[in-house]
PDB file of C-alpha atoms in Angstrom:
ATOM      1  CA  MET K   1       0.325   0.086  -0.453  1.00  0.00           C
ATOM      2  CA  ASN K   2       1.386   3.389  -0.983  1.00  0.00           C
ATOM      3  CA  ALA K   3       1.861   6.399   1.221  1.00  0.00           C
ATOM      4  CA  ARG K   4      -1.111   8.416  -0.107  1.00  0.00           C
ATOM      5  CA  ARG K   5      -3.428   5.639   0.199  1.00  0.00           C
ATOM      6  CA  LEU K   6      -2.210   5.220   4.133  1.00  0.00           C
ATOM      7  CA  ALA K   7      -2.086   8.450   4.695  1.00  0.00           C
ATOM      8  CA  ALA K   8      -5.972   8.561   3.964  1.00  0.00           C
ATOM      9  CA  ALA K   9      -7.108   5.968   5.376  1.00  0.00           C
ATOM     10  CA  PHE K  10      -5.437   7.416   8.880  1.00  0.00           C
ATOM     11  CA  LEU K  11      -7.155  10.166   8.243  1.00  0.00           C
ATOM     12  CA  ALA K  12     -10.484   8.504   7.452  1.00  0.00           C
ATOM     13  CA  ILE K  13      -9.724   5.984  10.389  1.00  0.00           C
ATOM     14  CA  GLY K  14      -8.955   9.265  12.983  1.00  0.00           C
ATOM     15  CA  PHE K  15     -12.060  11.004  12.157  1.00  0.00           C
ATOM     16  CA  ALA K  16     -14.222   7.725  12.934  1.00  0.00           C
ATOM     17  CA  PHE K  17     -12.703   7.349  16.012  1.00  0.00           C
ATOM     18  CA  VAL K  18     -12.658  11.560  16.956  1.00  0.00           C
ATOM     19  CA  SER K  19     -16.494  11.267  16.373  1.00  0.00           C
ATOM     20  CA  TYR K  20     -16.717   7.674  18.048  1.00  0.00           C
ATOM     21  CA  VAL K  21     -15.606  10.089  21.083  1.00  0.00           C
ATOM     22  CA  ALA K  22     -17.348  12.496  20.720  1.00  0.00           C
ATOM     23  CA  ILE K  23     -20.617  11.000  20.410  1.00  0.00           C
ATOM     24  CA  ALA K  24     -20.232   8.142  22.947  1.00  0.00           C
ATOM     25  CA  VAL K  25     -17.929   8.577  24.985  1.00  0.00           C
ATOM     26  CA  GLU K  26     -18.070  12.343  25.493  1.00  0.00           C
ATOM     27  CA  PRO K  27     -21.516  12.816  26.762  1.00  0.00           C
ATOM     28  CA  ASP K  28     -21.033  10.095  29.652  1.00  0.00           C
ATOM     29  CA  MET K  29     -17.987  12.596  30.617  1.00  0.00           C
ATOM     30  CA  GLY K  30     -20.823  15.595  31.412  1.00  0.00           C
ATOM     31  CA  PHE K  31     -20.194  17.040  27.750  1.00  0.00           C
ATOM     32  CA  THR K  32     -23.431  17.840  27.119  1.00  0.00           C
ATOM     33  CA  THR K  33     -23.439  21.098  25.287  1.00  0.00           C
ATOM     34  CA  PRO K  34     -20.718  23.024  23.311  1.00  0.00           C
ATOM     35  CA  ALA K  35     -20.362  25.250  26.128  1.00  0.00           C
ATOM     36  CA  ASP K  36     -18.909  22.169  28.461  1.00  0.00           C
ATOM     37  CA  PHE K  37     -16.351  21.684  25.701  1.00  0.00           C
ATOM     38  CA  LEU K  38     -15.008  25.636  27.056  1.00  0.00           C
ATOM     39  CA  ASP K  39     -15.673  24.919  30.331  1.00  0.00           C
ATOM     40  CA  PRO K  40     -12.043  24.722  31.925  1.00  0.00           C
ATOM     41  CA  THR K  41     -13.078  22.228  34.888  1.00  0.00           C
ATOM     42  CA  LYS K  42     -14.900  19.535  32.150  1.00  0.00           C
ATOM     43  CA  VAL K  43     -12.114  19.903  30.054  1.00  0.00           C
ATOM     44  CA  ALA K  44      -9.021  20.090  32.688  1.00  0.00           C
ATOM     45  CA  THR K  45     -10.620  17.017  34.272  1.00  0.00           C
ATOM     46  CA  GLY K  46     -10.707  15.480  30.373  1.00  0.00           C
ATOM     47  CA  TYR K  47      -7.423  15.681  29.567  1.00  0.00           C
ATOM     48  CA  HIS K  48      -6.741  13.453  32.452  1.00  0.00           C
ATOM     49  CA  SER K  49      -8.662  10.255  30.574  1.00  0.00           C
ATOM     50  CA  GLY K  50      -7.276   7.628  28.585  1.00  0.00           C
ATOM     51  CA  VAL K  51      -9.310   8.477  25.784  1.00  0.00           C
ATOM     52  CA  TRP K  52      -8.684  11.929  25.734  1.00  0.00           C
ATOM     53  CA  ARG K  53      -4.984  11.471  25.641  1.00  0.00           C
ATOM     54  CA  LEU K  54      -4.946   8.443  22.578  1.00  0.00           C
ATOM     55  CA  GLU K  55      -7.362  11.524  20.343  1.00  0.00           C
ATOM     56  CA  ASN K  56      -4.268  14.189  20.960  1.00  0.00           C
ATOM     57  CA  PHE K  57      -2.313  11.895  18.977  1.00  0.00           C
ATOM     58  CA  VAL K  58      -4.146  11.072  16.322  1.00  0.00           C
ATOM     59  CA  TYR K  59      -4.158  14.864  16.651  1.00  0.00           C
ATOM     60  CA  LEU K  60      -1.154  14.912  16.548  1.00  0.00           C
ATOM     61  CA  ALA K  61      -0.379  12.848  13.282  1.00  0.00           C
ATOM     62  CA  PHE K  62      -3.514  14.041  11.825  1.00  0.00           C
ATOM     63  CA  PRO K  63      -0.127  16.865   9.640  1.00  0.00           C
ATOM     64  CA  VAL K  64       1.355  13.701   8.632  1.00  0.00           C
ATOM     65  CA  ALA K  65      -1.572  12.349   6.764  1.00  0.00           C
ATOM     66  CA  LEU K  66      -2.781  15.997   5.332  1.00  0.00           C
ATOM     67  CA  TRP K  67       0.960  16.670   4.445  1.00  0.00           C
ATOM     68  CA  ILE K  68       1.301  13.240   3.157  1.00  0.00           C
ATOM     69  CA  LEU K  69      -1.740  14.024   0.674  1.00  0.00           C
ATOM     70  CA  ALA K  70      -0.992  17.145   0.158  1.00  0.00           C
ATOM     71  CA  LEU K  71       2.563  18.218  -0.471  1.00  0.00           C
ATOM     72  CA  PRO K  72       2.486  16.551  -3.950  1.00  0.00           C
ATOM     73  CA  MET K  73      -0.849  17.769  -5.553  1.00  0.00           C
ATOM     74  CA  GLU K  74       0.077  20.189  -8.272  1.00  0.00           C
ATOM     75  CA  GLU K  75      -3.259  22.930  -7.863  1.00  0.00           C
ATOM     76  CA  ARG K  76      -1.459  25.156  -5.963  1.00  0.00           C
ATOM     77  CA  LEU K  77      -4.452  25.870  -3.400  1.00  0.00           C
ATOM     78  CA  GLN K  78      -5.448  22.672  -2.406  1.00  0.00           C
ATOM     79  CA  ARG K  79      -1.591  22.220  -1.786  1.00  0.00           C
ATOM     80  CA  TRP K  80      -1.380  25.074   0.647  1.00  0.00           C
ATOM     81  CA  SER K  81      -4.679  24.824   2.307  1.00  0.00           C
ATOM     82  CA  GLY K  82      -3.892  20.873   3.173  1.00  0.00           C
ATOM     83  CA  ALA K  83      -0.757  21.650   4.415  1.00  0.00           C
ATOM     84  CA  LEU K  84      -2.004  24.498   6.642  1.00  0.00           C
ATOM     85  CA  ALA K  85      -4.681  22.195   7.463  1.00  0.00           C
ATOM     86  CA  GLY K  86      -1.958  20.103   8.685  1.00  0.00           C
ATOM     87  CA  MET K  87      -0.392  22.986  10.676  1.00  0.00           C
ATOM     88  CA  PHE K  88      -3.519  23.691  12.637  1.00  0.00           C
ATOM     89  CA  PHE K  89      -4.117  20.815  13.113  1.00  0.00           C
ATOM     90  CA  LEU K  90      -0.672  20.137  14.432  1.00  0.00           C
ATOM     91  CA  MET K  91      -0.906  23.591  17.044  1.00  0.00           C
ATOM     92  CA  VAL K  92      -4.218  21.669  18.048  1.00  0.00           C
ATOM     93  CA  GLY K  93      -2.602  18.546  19.589  1.00  0.00           C
ATOM     94  CA  ALA K  94       0.341  20.878  21.114  1.00  0.00           C
ATOM     95  CA  ILE K  95      -1.921  22.524  22.634  1.00  0.00           C
ATOM     96  CA  ASP K  96      -3.779  19.221  24.029  1.00  0.00           C
ATOM     97  CA  ARG K  97      -0.648  18.152  25.121  1.00  0.00           C
ATOM     98  CA  VAL K  98       0.271  20.933  27.130  1.00  0.00           C
ATOM     99  CA  GLY K  99      -2.891  20.571  28.803  1.00  0.00           C
ATOM    100  CA  THR K 100      -2.458  16.881  29.476  1.00  0.00           C
ATOM    101  CA  GLN K 101       1.019  17.633  31.633  1.00  0.00           C
ATOM    102  CA  LEU K 102      -0.686  21.452  33.631  1.00  0.00           C
ATOM    103  CA  PRO K 103      -0.835  18.843  36.989  1.00  0.00           C
ATOM    104  CA  SER K 104       2.961  18.152  36.061  1.00  0.00           C
ATOM    105  CA  LEU K 105       3.676  21.673  35.935  1.00  0.00           C
ATOM    106  CA  LEU K 106       1.542  23.439  38.610  1.00  0.00           C
ATOM    107  CA  SER K 107       1.035  22.815  41.815  1.00  0.00           C
ATOM    108  CA  ASP K 108      -2.704  23.765  42.924  1.00  0.00           C
ATOM    109  CA  ASP K 109      -5.944  23.424  40.701  1.00  0.00           C
ATOM    110  CA  ALA K 110      -7.041  27.075  40.353  1.00  0.00           C
ATOM    111  CA  SER K 111      -3.521  27.539  38.470  1.00  0.00           C
ATOM    112  CA  ILE K 112      -4.133  24.549  36.311  1.00  0.00           C
ATOM    113  CA  GLN K 113      -7.871  25.651  35.631  1.00  0.00           C
ATOM    114  CA  ALA K 114      -7.215  29.035  34.776  1.00  0.00           C
ATOM    115  CA  SER K 115      -4.463  27.688  32.463  1.00  0.00           C
ATOM    116  CA  VAL K 116      -6.976  25.283  30.589  1.00  0.00           C
ATOM    117  CA  ALA K 117      -9.276  28.532  30.203  1.00  0.00           C
ATOM    118  CA  ALA K 118      -6.957  30.601  28.561  1.00  0.00           C
ATOM    119  CA  LEU K 119      -6.162  27.776  26.577  1.00  0.00           C
ATOM    120  CA  LEU K 120      -9.465  27.066  25.242  1.00  0.00           C
ATOM    121  CA  PRO K 121     -10.188  30.120  23.024  1.00  0.00           C
ATOM    122  CA  ILE K 122      -7.227  29.698  21.120  1.00  0.00           C
ATOM    123  CA  ARG K 123      -7.700  25.502  20.355  1.00  0.00           C
ATOM    124  CA  PHE K 124     -11.708  26.326  19.385  1.00  0.00           C
ATOM    125  CA  ALA K 125     -10.787  28.748  17.193  1.00  0.00           C
ATOM    126  CA  LEU K 126      -7.139  26.388  15.477  1.00  0.00           C
ATOM    127  CA  LEU K 127     -10.256  23.914  14.955  1.00  0.00           C
ATOM    128  CA  LYS K 128     -13.041  26.055  13.182  1.00  0.00           C
ATOM    129  CA  CYS K 129     -10.039  27.032  10.933  1.00  0.00           C
ATOM    130  CA  VAL K 130      -9.436  23.465  10.082  1.00  0.00           C
ATOM    131  CA  VAL K 131     -13.359  22.819   9.711  1.00  0.00           C
TER     132      VAL K 131
END
């Protein structure tokens, strides 16, 4: 199987996994409305869950798959759109990595929640740019 087919398959499986988490897992974690994803208390708790850690690695791998698909394209707009989407996903994954590490960097819950509250609008904006 060539790299482009593997990248496309990874994107399909990755987006299916992210959708599964949103539909089946996150409601049980207390995420029932879009506003819940901007609640630093809920998100800080979510960063500790194994499913969000796995989802973070998916977000970190999306750029590689997008770049494999987009960079060889002859159409300049498609090439740059795919490359830029990959950069946005890389930034989302980096923000999530920071979020998962906050408990080891900060000593109290108030500081962790304040840091998460500062990260969330940036993460949300990046995801809106990708979609």
